[in-house]
PDB file of C-alpha atoms and ligand atoms in Angstrom:
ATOM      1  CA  UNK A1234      12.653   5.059 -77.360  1.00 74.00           C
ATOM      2  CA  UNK A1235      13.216   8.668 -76.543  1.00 92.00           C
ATOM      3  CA  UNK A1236      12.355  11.574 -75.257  1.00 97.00           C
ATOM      4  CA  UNK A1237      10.120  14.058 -77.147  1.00 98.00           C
ATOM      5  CA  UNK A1238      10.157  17.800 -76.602  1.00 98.00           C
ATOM      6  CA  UNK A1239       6.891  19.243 -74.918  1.00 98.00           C
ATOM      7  CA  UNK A1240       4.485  21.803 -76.882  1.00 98.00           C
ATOM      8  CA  UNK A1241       3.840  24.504 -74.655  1.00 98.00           C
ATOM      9  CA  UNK A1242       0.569  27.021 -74.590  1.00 97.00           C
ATOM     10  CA  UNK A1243       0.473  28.635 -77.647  1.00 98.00           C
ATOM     11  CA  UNK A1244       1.743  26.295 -80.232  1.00 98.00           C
ATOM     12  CA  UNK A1245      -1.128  26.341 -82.563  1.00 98.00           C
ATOM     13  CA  UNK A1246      -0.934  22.549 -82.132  1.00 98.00           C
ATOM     14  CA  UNK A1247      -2.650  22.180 -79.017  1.00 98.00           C
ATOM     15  CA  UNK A1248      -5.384  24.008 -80.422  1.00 98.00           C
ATOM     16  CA  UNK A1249      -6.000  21.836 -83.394  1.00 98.00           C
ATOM     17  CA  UNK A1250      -8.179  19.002 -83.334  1.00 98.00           C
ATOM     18  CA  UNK A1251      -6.277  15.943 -83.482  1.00 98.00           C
ATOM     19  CA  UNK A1252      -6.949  13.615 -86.425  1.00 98.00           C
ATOM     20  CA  UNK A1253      -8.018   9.476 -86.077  1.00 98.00           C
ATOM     21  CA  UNK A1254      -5.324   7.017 -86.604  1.00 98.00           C
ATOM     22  CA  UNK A1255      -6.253   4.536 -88.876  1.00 96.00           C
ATOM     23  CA  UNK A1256      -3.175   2.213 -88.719  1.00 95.00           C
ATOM     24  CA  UNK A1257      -2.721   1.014 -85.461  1.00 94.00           C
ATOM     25  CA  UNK A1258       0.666  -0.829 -86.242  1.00 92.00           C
ATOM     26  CA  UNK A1259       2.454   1.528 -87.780  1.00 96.00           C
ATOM     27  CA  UNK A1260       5.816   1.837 -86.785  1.00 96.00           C
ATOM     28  CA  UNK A1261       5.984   5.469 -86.575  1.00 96.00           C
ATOM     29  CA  UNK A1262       2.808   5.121 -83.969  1.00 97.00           C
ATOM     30  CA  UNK A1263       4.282   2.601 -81.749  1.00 96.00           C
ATOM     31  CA  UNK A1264       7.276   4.643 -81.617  1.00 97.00           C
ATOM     32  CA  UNK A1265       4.898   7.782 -80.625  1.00 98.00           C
ATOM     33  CA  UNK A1266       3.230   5.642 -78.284  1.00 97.00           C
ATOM     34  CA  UNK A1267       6.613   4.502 -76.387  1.00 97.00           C
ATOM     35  CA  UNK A1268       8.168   8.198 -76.661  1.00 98.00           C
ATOM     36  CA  UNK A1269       4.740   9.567 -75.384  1.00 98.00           C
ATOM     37  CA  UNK A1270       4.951   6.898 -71.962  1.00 97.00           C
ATOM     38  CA  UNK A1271       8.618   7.464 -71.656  1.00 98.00           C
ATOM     39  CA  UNK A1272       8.438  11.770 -71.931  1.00 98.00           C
ATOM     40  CA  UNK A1273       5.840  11.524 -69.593  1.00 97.00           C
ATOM     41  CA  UNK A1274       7.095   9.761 -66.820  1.00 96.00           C
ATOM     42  CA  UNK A1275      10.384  11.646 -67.410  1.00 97.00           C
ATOM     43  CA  UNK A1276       8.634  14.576 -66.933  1.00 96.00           C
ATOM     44  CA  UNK A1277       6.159  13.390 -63.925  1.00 94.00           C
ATOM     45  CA  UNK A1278       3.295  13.782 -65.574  1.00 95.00           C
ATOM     46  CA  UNK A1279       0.335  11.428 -65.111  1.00 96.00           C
ATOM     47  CA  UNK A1280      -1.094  12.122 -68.364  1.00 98.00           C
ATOM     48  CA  UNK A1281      -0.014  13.088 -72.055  1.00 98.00           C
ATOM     49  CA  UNK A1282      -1.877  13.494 -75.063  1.00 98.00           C
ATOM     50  CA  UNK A1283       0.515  13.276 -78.789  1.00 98.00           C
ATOM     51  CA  UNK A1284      -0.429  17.140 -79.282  1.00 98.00           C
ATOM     52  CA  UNK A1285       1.556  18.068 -76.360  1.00 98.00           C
ATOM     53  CA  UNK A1286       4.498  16.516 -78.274  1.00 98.00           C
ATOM     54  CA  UNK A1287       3.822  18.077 -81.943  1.00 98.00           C
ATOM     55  CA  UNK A1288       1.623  15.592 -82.757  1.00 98.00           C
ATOM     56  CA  UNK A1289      -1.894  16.516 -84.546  1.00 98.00           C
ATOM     57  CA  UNK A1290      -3.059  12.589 -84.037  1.00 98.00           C
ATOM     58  CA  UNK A1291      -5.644  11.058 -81.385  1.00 98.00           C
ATOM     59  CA  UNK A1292      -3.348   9.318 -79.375  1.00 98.00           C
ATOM     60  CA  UNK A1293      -3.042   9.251 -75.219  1.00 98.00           C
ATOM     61  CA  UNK A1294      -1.228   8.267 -72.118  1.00 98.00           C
ATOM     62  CA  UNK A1295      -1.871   8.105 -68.891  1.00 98.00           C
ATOM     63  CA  UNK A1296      -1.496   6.320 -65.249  1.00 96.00           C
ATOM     64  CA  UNK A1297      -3.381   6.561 -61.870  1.00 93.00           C
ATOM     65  CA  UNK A1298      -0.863   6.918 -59.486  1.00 91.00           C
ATOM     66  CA  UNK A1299      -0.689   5.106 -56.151  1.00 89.00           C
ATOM     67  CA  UNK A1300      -0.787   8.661 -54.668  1.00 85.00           C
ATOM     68  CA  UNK A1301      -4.198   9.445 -56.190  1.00 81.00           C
ATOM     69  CA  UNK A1302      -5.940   6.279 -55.278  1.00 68.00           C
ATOM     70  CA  UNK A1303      -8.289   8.188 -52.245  1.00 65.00           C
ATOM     71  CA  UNK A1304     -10.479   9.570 -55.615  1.00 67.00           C
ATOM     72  CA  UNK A1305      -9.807   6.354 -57.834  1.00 71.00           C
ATOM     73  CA  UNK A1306      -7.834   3.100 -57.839  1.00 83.00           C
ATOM     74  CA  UNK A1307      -4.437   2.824 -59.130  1.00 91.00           C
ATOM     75  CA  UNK A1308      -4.283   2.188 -62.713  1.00 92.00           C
ATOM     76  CA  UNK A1309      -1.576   1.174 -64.509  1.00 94.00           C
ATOM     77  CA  UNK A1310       0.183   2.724 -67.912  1.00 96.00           C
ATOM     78  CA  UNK A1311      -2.429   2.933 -70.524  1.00 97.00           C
ATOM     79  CA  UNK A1312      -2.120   4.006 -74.160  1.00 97.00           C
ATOM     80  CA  UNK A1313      -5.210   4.680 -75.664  1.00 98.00           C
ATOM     81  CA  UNK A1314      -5.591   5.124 -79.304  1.00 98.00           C
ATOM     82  CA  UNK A1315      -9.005   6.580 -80.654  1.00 98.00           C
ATOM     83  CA  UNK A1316     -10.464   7.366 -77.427  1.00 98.00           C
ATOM     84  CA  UNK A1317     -13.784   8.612 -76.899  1.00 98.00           C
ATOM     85  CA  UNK A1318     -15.941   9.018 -73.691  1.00 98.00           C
ATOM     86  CA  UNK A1319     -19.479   9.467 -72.452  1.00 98.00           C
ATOM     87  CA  UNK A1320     -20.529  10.754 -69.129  1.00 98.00           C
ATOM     88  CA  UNK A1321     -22.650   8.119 -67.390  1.00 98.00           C
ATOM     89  CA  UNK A1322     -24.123  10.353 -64.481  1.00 96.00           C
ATOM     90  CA  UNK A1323     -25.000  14.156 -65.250  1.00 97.00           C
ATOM     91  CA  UNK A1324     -22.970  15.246 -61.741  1.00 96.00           C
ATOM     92  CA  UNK A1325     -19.502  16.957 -62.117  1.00 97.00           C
ATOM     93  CA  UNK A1326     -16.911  17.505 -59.394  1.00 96.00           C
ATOM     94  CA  UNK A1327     -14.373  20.570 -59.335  1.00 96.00           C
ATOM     95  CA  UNK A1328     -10.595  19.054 -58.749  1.00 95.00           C
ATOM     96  CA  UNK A1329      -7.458  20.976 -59.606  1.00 94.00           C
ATOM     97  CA  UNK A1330      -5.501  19.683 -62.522  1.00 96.00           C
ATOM     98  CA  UNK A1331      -2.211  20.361 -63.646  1.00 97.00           C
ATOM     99  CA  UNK A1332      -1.075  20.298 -67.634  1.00 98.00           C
ATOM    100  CA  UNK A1333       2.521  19.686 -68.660  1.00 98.00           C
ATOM    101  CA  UNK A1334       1.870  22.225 -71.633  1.00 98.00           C
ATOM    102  CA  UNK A1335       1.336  24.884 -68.703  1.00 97.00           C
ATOM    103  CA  UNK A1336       4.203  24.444 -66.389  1.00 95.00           C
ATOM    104  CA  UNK A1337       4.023  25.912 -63.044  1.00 94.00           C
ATOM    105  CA  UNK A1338       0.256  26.206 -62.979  1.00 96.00           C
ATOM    106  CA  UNK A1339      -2.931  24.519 -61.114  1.00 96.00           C
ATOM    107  CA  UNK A1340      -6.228  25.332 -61.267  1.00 97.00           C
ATOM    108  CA  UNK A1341     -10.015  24.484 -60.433  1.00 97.00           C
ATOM    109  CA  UNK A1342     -12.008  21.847 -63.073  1.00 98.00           C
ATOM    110  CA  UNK A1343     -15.075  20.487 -63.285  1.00 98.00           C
ATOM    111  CA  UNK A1344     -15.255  17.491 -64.490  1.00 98.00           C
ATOM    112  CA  UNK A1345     -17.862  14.616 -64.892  1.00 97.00           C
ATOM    113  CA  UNK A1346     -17.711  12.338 -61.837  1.00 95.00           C
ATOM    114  CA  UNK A1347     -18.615   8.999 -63.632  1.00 96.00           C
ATOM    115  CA  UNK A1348     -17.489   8.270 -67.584  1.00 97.00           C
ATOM    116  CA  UNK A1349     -17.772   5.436 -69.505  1.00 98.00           C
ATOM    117  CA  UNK A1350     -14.446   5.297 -72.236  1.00 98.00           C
ATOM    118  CA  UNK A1351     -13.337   3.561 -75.104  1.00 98.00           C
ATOM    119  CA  UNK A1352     -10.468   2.971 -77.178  1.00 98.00           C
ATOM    120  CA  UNK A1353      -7.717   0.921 -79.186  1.00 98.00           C
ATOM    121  CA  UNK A1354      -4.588  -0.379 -77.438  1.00 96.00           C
ATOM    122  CA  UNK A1355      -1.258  -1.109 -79.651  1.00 95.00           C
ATOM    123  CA  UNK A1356      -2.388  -4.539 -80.732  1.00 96.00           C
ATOM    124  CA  UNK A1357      -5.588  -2.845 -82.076  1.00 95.00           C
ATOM    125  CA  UNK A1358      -7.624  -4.263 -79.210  1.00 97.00           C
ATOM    126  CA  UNK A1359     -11.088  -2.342 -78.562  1.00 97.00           C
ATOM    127  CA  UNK A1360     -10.897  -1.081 -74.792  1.00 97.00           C
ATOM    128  CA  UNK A1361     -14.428  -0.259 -73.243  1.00 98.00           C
ATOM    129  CA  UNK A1362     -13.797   0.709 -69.516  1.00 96.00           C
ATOM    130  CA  UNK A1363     -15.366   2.926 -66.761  1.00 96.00           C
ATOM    131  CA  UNK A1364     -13.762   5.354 -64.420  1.00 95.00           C
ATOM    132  CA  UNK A1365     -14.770   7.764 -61.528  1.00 93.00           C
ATOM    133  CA  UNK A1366     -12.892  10.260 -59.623  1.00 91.00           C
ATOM    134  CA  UNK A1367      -8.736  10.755 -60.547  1.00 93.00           C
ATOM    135  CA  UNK A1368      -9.157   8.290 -63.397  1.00 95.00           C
ATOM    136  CA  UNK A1369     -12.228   9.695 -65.108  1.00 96.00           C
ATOM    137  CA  UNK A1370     -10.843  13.564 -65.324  1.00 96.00           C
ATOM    138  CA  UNK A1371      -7.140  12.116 -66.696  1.00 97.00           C
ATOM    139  CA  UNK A1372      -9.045  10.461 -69.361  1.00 98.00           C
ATOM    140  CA  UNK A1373     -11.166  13.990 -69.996  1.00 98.00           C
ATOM    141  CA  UNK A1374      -8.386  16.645 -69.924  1.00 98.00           C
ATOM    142  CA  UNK A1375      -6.682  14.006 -72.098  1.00 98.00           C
ATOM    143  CA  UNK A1376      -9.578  13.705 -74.538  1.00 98.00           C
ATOM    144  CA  UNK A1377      -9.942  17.275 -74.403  1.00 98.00           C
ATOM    145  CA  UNK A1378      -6.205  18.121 -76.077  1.00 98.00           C
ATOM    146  CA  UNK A1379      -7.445  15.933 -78.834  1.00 98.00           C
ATOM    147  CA  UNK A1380      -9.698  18.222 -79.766  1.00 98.00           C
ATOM    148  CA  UNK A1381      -7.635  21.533 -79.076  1.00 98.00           C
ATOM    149  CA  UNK A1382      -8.815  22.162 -75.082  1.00 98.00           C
ATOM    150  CA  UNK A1383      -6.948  22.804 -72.482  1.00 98.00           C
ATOM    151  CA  UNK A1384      -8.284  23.030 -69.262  1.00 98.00           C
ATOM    152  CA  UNK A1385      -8.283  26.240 -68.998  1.00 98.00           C
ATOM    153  CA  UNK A1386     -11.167  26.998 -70.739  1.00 98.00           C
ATOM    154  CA  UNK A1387     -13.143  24.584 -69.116  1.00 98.00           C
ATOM    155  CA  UNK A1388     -12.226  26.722 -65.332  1.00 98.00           C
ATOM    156  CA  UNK A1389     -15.193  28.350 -64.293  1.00 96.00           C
ATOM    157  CA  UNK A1390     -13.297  31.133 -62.885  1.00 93.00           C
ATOM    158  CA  UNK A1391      -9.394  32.335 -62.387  1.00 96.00           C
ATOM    159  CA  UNK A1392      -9.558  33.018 -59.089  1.00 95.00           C
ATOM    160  CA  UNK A1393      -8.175  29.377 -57.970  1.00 94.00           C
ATOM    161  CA  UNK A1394      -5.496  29.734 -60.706  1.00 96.00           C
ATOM    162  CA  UNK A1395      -2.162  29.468 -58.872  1.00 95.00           C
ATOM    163  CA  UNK A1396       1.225  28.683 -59.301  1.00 96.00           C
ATOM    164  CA  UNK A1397       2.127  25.429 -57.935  1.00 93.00           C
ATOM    165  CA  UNK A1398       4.986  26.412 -55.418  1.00 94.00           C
ATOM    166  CA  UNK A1399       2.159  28.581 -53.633  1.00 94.00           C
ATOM    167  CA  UNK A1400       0.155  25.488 -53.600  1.00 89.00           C
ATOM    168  CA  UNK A1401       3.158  23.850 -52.608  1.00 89.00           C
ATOM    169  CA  UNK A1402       3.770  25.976 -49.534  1.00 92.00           C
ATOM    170  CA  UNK A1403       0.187  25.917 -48.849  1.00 88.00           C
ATOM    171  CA  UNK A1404       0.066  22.140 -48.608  1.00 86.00           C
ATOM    172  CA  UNK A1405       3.430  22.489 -46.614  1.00 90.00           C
ATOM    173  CA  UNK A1406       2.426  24.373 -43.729  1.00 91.00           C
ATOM    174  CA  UNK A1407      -0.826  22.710 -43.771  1.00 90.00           C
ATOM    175  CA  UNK A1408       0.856  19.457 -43.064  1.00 88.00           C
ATOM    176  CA  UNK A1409       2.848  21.119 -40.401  1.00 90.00           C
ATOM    177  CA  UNK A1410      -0.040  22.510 -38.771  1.00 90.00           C
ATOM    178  CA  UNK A1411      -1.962  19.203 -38.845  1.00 87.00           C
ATOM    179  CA  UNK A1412       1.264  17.538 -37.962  1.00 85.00           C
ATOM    180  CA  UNK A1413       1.532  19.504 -34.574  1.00 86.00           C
ATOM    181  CA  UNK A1414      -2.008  18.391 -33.491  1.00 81.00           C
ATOM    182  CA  UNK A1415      -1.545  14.956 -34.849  1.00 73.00           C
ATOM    183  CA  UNK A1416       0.398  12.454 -37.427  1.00 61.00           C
ATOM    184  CA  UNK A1417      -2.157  13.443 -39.965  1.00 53.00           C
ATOM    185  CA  UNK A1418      -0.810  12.418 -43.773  1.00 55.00           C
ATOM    186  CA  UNK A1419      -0.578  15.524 -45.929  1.00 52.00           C
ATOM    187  CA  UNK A1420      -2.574  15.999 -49.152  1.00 55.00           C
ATOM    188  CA  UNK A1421      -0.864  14.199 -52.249  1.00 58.00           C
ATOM    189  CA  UNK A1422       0.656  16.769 -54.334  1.00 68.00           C
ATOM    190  CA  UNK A1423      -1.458  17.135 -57.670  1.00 73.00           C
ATOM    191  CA  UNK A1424       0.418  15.681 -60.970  1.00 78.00           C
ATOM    192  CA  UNK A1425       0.359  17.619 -64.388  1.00 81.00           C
ATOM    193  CA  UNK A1426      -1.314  15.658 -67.021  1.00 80.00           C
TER     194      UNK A1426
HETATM  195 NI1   NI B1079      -2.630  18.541 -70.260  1.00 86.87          NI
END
């Protein structure tokens, strides 16, 4: 295993759409697969999609962290080869995301509330899962750099684009306010994917 560099915005990779793996067990995938997990953690990301490491083939990773289990329950490491979703309810909810191929940045999404999402693991095992909340927009802005998205251009504005040490401080001094009138926990800090 090893660590892969990171495509950043504007590598004309990102905005390519990703093409199907047929082999499952091919070395060279299950190498991608284990560099993709390993690059990500490295790089405390909950989320990685084999674009954001040069890749042009529909391959992800992701986790639900402890930390984000208020909008969705943990989940452990998945790699998902192949995946697809549907939305299952017509609602979205706006949540900031994070993108490791955008450093420093945060910004507003919508995102459908409820999807239904399938997929291949390693072994070439169909996955068929649901997911709400955190878990369901992972698997979306994942899905979405398959296809050359970022999420960006799914923002409905710019105006809650900001740079994540203002968010940062912002968080900070809300804790510390809420702190002085009571032990209240402070917001989890929001992972790039
Ligand atoms: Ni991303």
């Amino acid at each position: 295993m090893s660590l892969r560099p990171l495509t950043l915005l504007g590598a004309p990779v990102l905005r390519t759409v990703a093409a199907a793996i047929d082999d499952v067990s091919a070395v060279a995938i299950q190498r991608l697969a284990q560099d993709m997990a390993e690059t990500m953690l490295a790089e405390q990301g909950v989320g990685l999609a084999a674009p954001q490491v040069g890749v042009s083939q529909r391959l992800i990773v992701f986790y639900v962290p402890e930390s984000r289990a208020d909008t969705a329950k943990p989940v452990p490491l998945q790699i998902l080869i192949n995946p697809t979703f549907v939305p299952l309810a017509p609602d979205t909810v706006s949540g900031l995301e994070g993108c490791l191929s955008l450093p420093g940045l945060r910004g507003q999404v919508p995102r459908y509330r409820h999807i239904g999402y399938t997929g291949f693991d390693l072994a070439g095992m169909k996955i068929e899962r649901e997911a709400e909340g955190f878990h369901a927009r992972v698997v979306q802005h994942e899905i979405d750099h398959l296809d050359g998205v970022m999420y960006l251009d799914r923002m409905v504005d710019f105006i809650s684009l900001t740079h994540e040490s203002v968010l940062r401080r912002q968080i900070q001094q809300e804790a510390e306010e809420a702190d002085a009138q009571s032990k209240k926990q402070s917001p989890a800090e929001v992972p790039n994917q």
